[in-house]
PDB file of C-alpha atoms and ligand atoms in Angstrom:
ATOM      1  CA  MET A  38      -1.601  12.121  15.360  1.00 98.00           C
ATOM      2  CA  LYS A  39      -2.099  10.671  11.698  1.00 98.00           C
ATOM      3  CA  LEU A  40      -2.747   7.195  10.591  1.00 98.00           C
ATOM      4  CA  LEU A  41      -1.067   6.218   7.364  1.00 98.00           C
ATOM      5  CA  LEU A  42      -2.706   3.476   5.334  1.00 98.00           C
ATOM      6  CA  ALA A  43       0.121   2.686   2.489  1.00 98.00           C
ATOM      7  CA  ILE A  44      -0.815   0.008  -0.142  1.00 98.00           C
ATOM      8  CA  VAL A  45       2.446  -1.481  -1.486  1.00 98.00           C
ATOM      9  CA  ASN A  46       3.697  -4.317  -3.357  1.00 97.00           C
ATOM     10  CA  ASN A  47       3.819  -7.679  -1.646  1.00 96.00           C
ATOM     11  CA  ASP A  48       7.506  -7.883  -2.746  1.00 95.00           C
ATOM     12  CA  ASP A  49       8.356  -4.401  -1.097  1.00 97.00           C
ATOM     13  CA  SER A  50       6.252  -4.898   2.169  1.00 98.00           C
ATOM     14  CA  ALA A  51       8.800  -6.749   4.206  1.00 98.00           C
ATOM     15  CA  ARG A  52      11.883  -4.368   3.619  1.00 98.00           C
ATOM     16  CA  ALA A  53       9.344  -1.439   4.021  1.00 98.00           C
ATOM     17  CA  ALA A  54       8.190  -2.546   7.217  1.00 98.00           C
ATOM     18  CA  ALA A  55      11.463  -3.677   8.670  1.00 98.00           C
ATOM     19  CA  ALA A  56      12.835   0.065   7.804  1.00 98.00           C
ATOM     20  CA  LEU A  57       9.905   1.861   9.449  1.00 98.00           C
ATOM     21  CA  THR A  58      10.524  -0.536  12.485  1.00 98.00           C
ATOM     22  CA  GLU A  59      14.101   0.179  12.517  1.00 98.00           C
ATOM     23  CA  HIS A  60      13.237   3.966  12.493  1.00 98.00           C
ATOM     24  CA  GLY A  61      10.894   3.632  15.603  1.00 98.00           C
ATOM     25  CA  PHE A  62       7.795   3.455  14.000  1.00 98.00           C
ATOM     26  CA  PHE A  63       4.832   1.200  14.890  1.00 98.00           C
ATOM     27  CA  VAL A  64       3.651  -0.873  11.908  1.00 98.00           C
ATOM     28  CA  THR A  65       0.530  -3.161  11.241  1.00 98.00           C
ATOM     29  CA  LYS A  66       0.609  -5.473   8.018  1.00 98.00           C
ATOM     30  CA  LEU A  67      -2.601  -6.386   6.384  1.00 98.00           C
ATOM     31  CA  SER A  68      -2.971  -8.879   3.472  1.00 98.00           C
ATOM     32  CA  THR A  69      -5.135  -7.089   0.955  1.00 98.00           C
ATOM     33  CA  THR A  70      -6.354  -7.365  -2.643  1.00 96.00           C
ATOM     34  CA  GLY A  71      -6.425  -4.786  -5.441  1.00 94.00           C
ATOM     35  CA  GLY A  72      -9.855  -4.245  -6.721  1.00 91.00           C
ATOM     36  CA  PHE A  73      -8.545  -3.793 -10.277  1.00 90.00           C
ATOM     37  CA  LEU A  74      -5.908  -6.492 -10.763  1.00 90.00           C
ATOM     38  CA  MET A  75      -7.352  -8.767  -8.214  1.00 89.00           C
ATOM     39  CA  VAL A  76      -4.029  -9.832  -7.090  1.00 90.00           C
ATOM     40  CA  GLY A  77      -2.657  -9.655  -3.475  1.00 94.00           C
ATOM     41  CA  ASN A  78      -0.930  -6.422  -2.243  1.00 97.00           C
ATOM     42  CA  THR A  79      -0.017  -5.292   1.421  1.00 98.00           C
ATOM     43  CA  THR A  80      -1.469  -2.498   3.339  1.00 98.00           C
ATOM     44  CA  LEU A  81       0.848  -1.079   6.110  1.00 98.00           C
ATOM     45  CA  LEU A  82      -0.907   0.836   8.988  1.00 98.00           C
ATOM     46  CA  ILE A  83       1.299   3.336  10.511  1.00 98.00           C
ATOM     47  CA  GLY A  84       0.181   5.395  13.395  1.00 98.00           C
ATOM     48  CA  THR A  85       2.450   8.490  13.979  1.00 98.00           C
ATOM     49  CA  GLU A  86       2.903  12.064  15.151  1.00 98.00           C
ATOM     50  CA  ASP A  87       1.892  14.732  12.556  1.00 98.00           C
ATOM     51  CA  GLU A  88       5.508  15.824  12.461  1.00 98.00           C
ATOM     52  CA  LYS A  89       6.879  12.491  11.490  1.00 98.00           C
ATOM     53  CA  VAL A  90       4.630  11.899   8.350  1.00 98.00           C
ATOM     54  CA  GLY A  91       7.251  13.301   6.092  1.00 98.00           C
ATOM     55  CA  GLU A  92       9.823  10.678   7.324  1.00 98.00           C
ATOM     56  CA  VAL A  93       7.506   7.756   6.804  1.00 98.00           C
ATOM     57  CA  LYS A  94       6.799   8.740   3.301  1.00 98.00           C
ATOM     58  CA  LYS A  95      10.438   9.132   2.592  1.00 98.00           C
ATOM     59  CA  ILE A  96      10.959   5.554   3.846  1.00 98.00           C
ATOM     60  CA  LEU A  97       8.098   4.476   1.606  1.00 98.00           C
ATOM     61  CA  ALA A  98       9.646   5.858  -1.322  1.00 98.00           C
ATOM     62  CA  LYS A  99      13.080   4.574  -0.777  1.00 98.00           C
ATOM     63  CA  TYR A 100      11.731   1.021  -0.620  1.00 98.00           C
ATOM     64  CA  CYS A 101       8.536   0.786  -2.725  1.00 98.00           C
ATOM     65  CA  THR A 102       9.206   0.650  -6.390  1.00 96.00           C
ATOM     66  CA  THR A 103       6.991   1.034  -9.339  1.00 96.00           C
ATOM     67  CA  ARG A 104       6.234  -2.002 -11.571  1.00 94.00           C
ATOM     68  CA  ARG A 105       4.759  -2.856 -14.913  1.00 94.00           C
ATOM     69  CA  GLN A 106       2.317  -5.623 -14.096  1.00 89.00           C
ATOM     70  CA  ALA A 107       0.045  -7.635 -16.298  1.00 87.00           C
ATOM     71  CA  PRO A 108      -3.511  -8.345 -15.130  1.00 83.00           C
ATOM     72  CA  PRO A 109      -4.456 -11.974 -14.882  1.00 75.00           C
ATOM     73  CA  PRO A 110      -6.646 -13.693 -17.186  1.00 74.00           C
ATOM     74  CA  THR A 111     -10.159 -12.365 -17.608  1.00 67.00           C
ATOM     75  CA  GLU A 112     -11.453 -15.853 -16.898  1.00 64.00           C
ATOM     76  CA  SER A 113     -10.174 -15.476 -13.228  1.00 64.00           C
ATOM     77  CA  LEU A 114     -11.919 -12.402 -12.594  1.00 63.00           C
ATOM     78  CA  GLY A 115     -15.438 -13.530 -12.526  1.00 58.00           C
ATOM     79  CA  ARG A 116     -18.296 -12.040 -14.514  1.00 52.00           C
ATOM     80  CA  GLY A 117     -17.586  -8.278 -14.219  1.00 56.00           C
ATOM     81  CA  MET A 118     -15.062  -8.048 -16.773  1.00 59.00           C
ATOM     82  CA  LYS A 119     -15.170  -8.979 -20.653  1.00 59.00           C
ATOM     83  CA  HIS A 120     -12.512 -10.057 -22.803  1.00 54.00           C
ATOM     84  CA  GLY A 121     -10.259  -7.210 -24.061  1.00 60.00           C
ATOM     85  CA  SER A 122     -11.608  -4.826 -21.147  1.00 68.00           C
ATOM     86  CA  LEU A 123      -8.109  -4.915 -19.405  1.00 74.00           C
ATOM     87  CA  PRO A 124      -4.866  -3.135 -20.800  1.00 81.00           C
ATOM     88  CA  SER A 125      -2.010  -5.689 -21.388  1.00 86.00           C
ATOM     89  CA  GLU A 126      -0.046  -4.301 -18.517  1.00 91.00           C
ATOM     90  CA  VAL A 127      -0.544  -1.394 -15.945  1.00 93.00           C
ATOM     91  CA  THR A 128       1.941   0.639 -13.694  1.00 94.00           C
ATOM     92  CA  VAL A 129       1.530  -0.162 -10.052  1.00 94.00           C
ATOM     93  CA  GLY A 130       2.826   1.522  -7.191  1.00 90.00           C
ATOM     94  CA  GLY A 131       5.379   2.343  -5.563  1.00 95.00           C
ATOM     95  CA  ALA A 132       2.885   3.030  -2.753  1.00 98.00           C
ATOM     96  CA  THR A 133      -0.425   4.681  -2.600  1.00 98.00           C
ATOM     97  CA  VAL A 134      -0.579   6.400   0.783  1.00 98.00           C
ATOM     98  CA  PHE A 135      -3.830   7.848   2.516  1.00 98.00           C
ATOM     99  CA  VAL A 136      -2.844  10.243   5.480  1.00 98.00           C
ATOM    100  CA  ILE A 137      -5.844  10.369   7.980  1.00 98.00           C
ATOM    101  CA  ASN A 138      -6.472  12.377  11.199  1.00 98.00           C
ATOM    102  CA  VAL A 139      -6.594  10.398  14.184  1.00 98.00           C
ATOM    103  CA  GLU A 140      -8.845  11.630  17.047  1.00 97.00           C
ATOM    104  CA  GLU A 141      -7.496   9.604  19.689  1.00 97.00           C
ATOM    105  CA  THR A 142      -5.114   6.875  20.159  1.00 96.00           C
ATOM    106  CA  ILE A 143      -5.222   4.609  23.358  1.00 97.00           C
ATOM    107  CA  LYS A 144      -3.465   1.436  24.434  1.00 96.00           C
ATOM    108  CA  ILE A 145      -5.602  -0.511  27.041  1.00 97.00           C
TER     109      ILE A 145
HETATM  110  P1  2BA B  74      -5.482  -2.593  -8.001  1.00 63.71           P
HETATM  111  O1  2BA B  74      -6.995  -2.044  -7.756  1.00 63.71           O
HETATM  112  O2  2BA B  74      -5.173  -3.738  -8.443  1.00 63.71           O
HETATM  113  O3  2BA B  74      -4.728  -1.524  -9.293  1.00 63.71           O
HETATM  114  C1  2BA B  74      -3.535  -1.863  -9.866  1.00 63.71           C
HETATM  115  C2  2BA B  74      -3.077  -0.887 -10.776  1.00 63.71           C
HETATM  116  O4  2BA B  74      -3.938  -0.738 -11.871  1.00 63.71           O
HETATM  117  C3  2BA B  74      -3.041   0.600 -10.266  1.00 63.71           C
HETATM  118  O5  2BA B  74      -1.840   0.875  -9.738  1.00 63.71           O
HETATM  119  C4  2BA B  74      -3.396   1.252 -11.527  1.00 63.71           C
HETATM  120  O6  2BA B  74      -2.255   1.444 -12.344  1.00 63.71           O
HETATM  121  C5  2BA B  74      -4.423   0.500 -12.400  1.00 63.71           C
HETATM  122  N1  2BA B  74      -5.866   0.830 -11.979  1.00 63.71           N
HETATM  123  C6  2BA B  74      -6.478   0.658 -10.839  1.00 63.71           C
HETATM  124  N2  2BA B  74      -7.902   0.854 -11.156  1.00 63.71           N
HETATM  125  C7  2BA B  74      -8.002   1.239 -12.260  1.00 63.71           C
HETATM  126  C8  2BA B  74      -9.075   1.846 -12.921  1.00 63.71           C
HETATM  127  N3  2BA B  74     -10.237   1.832 -12.357  1.00 63.71           N
HETATM  128  N4  2BA B  74      -8.969   2.134 -14.288  1.00 63.71           N
HETATM  129  C9  2BA B  74      -7.722   1.992 -14.891  1.00 63.71           C
HETATM  130  N5  2BA B  74      -6.507   1.588 -14.450  1.00 63.71           N
HETATM  131  C10 2BA B  74      -6.728   1.173 -12.874  1.00 63.71           C
HETATM  132  P2  2BA B  74      -1.856   1.956  -8.407  1.00 63.71           P
HETATM  133  O7  2BA B  74      -2.594   3.299  -8.740  1.00 63.71           O
HETATM  134  O8  2BA B  74      -0.364   1.982  -8.066  1.00 63.71           O
HETATM  135  O9  2BA B  74      -2.680   1.078  -7.123  1.00 63.71           O
HETATM  136  C11 2BA B  74      -1.977  -0.023  -6.764  1.00 63.71           C
HETATM  137  C12 2BA B  74      -3.103  -0.467  -5.658  1.00 63.71           C
HETATM  138  O10 2BA B  74      -3.426   0.454  -4.725  1.00 63.71           O
HETATM  139  C13 2BA B  74      -4.412  -0.894  -6.284  1.00 63.71           C
HETATM  140  O11 2BA B  74      -4.412  -2.111  -6.780  1.00 63.71           O
HETATM  141  C14 2BA B  74      -5.416  -0.849  -4.971  1.00 63.71           C
HETATM  142  O12 2BA B  74      -5.333  -2.043  -4.264  1.00 63.71           O
HETATM  143  C15 2BA B  74      -4.849   0.398  -4.320  1.00 63.71           C
HETATM  144  N6  2BA B  74      -5.190   1.663  -4.753  1.00 63.71           N
HETATM  145  C16 2BA B  74      -4.635   2.615  -5.484  1.00 63.71           C
HETATM  146  N7  2BA B  74      -5.559   3.757  -5.426  1.00 63.71           N
HETATM  147  C17 2BA B  74      -6.535   3.412  -4.581  1.00 63.71           C
HETATM  148  C18 2BA B  74      -7.718   4.115  -4.122  1.00 63.71           C
HETATM  149  N8  2BA B  74      -8.032   5.491  -4.534  1.00 63.71           N
HETATM  150  N9  2BA B  74      -8.684   3.729  -3.220  1.00 63.71           N
HETATM  151  C19 2BA B  74      -8.258   2.586  -2.686  1.00 63.71           C
HETATM  152  N10 2BA B  74      -7.286   1.761  -3.172  1.00 63.71           N
HETATM  153  C20 2BA B  74      -6.463   2.233  -3.932  1.00 63.71           C
END
């Protein structure tokens, strides 16, 4: 059993989650925030059998697209970042996926 943590763009998350669900996967959506851009993204939790990890990755690749995104104004980021320390644009996504071994899954 594996747990996939997939960090995806908010705009892709509904279609990706719907496609995963249609294919029989169980999905949990978390509202998360990227530490660099400090803007909202979505983390999908998908628990599945080892042999189905490839299918999950294929579905995510189909629905999660790459975007160029401008960082927010440095004024909104707090004291950590100085003017000029951010690039004008960064490439975000399609999906950042962590695949984790699961020792046990129980539903009580
Ligand atoms: P953010 O942290 O807001 O990062 C947005 C994009 O900014 C990243 O896209 C990357 O292009 C750039 N970026 C992030 N950190 C950077 C740094 N220290 N220096 C230079 N550029 C940086 P992605 O790599 O596609 O990541 C999209 C989102 O996925 C991230 O949003 C974060 O929420 C998550 N993520 C990506 N890699 C991660 C990791 N190793 N651990 C935890 N979360 C990660």
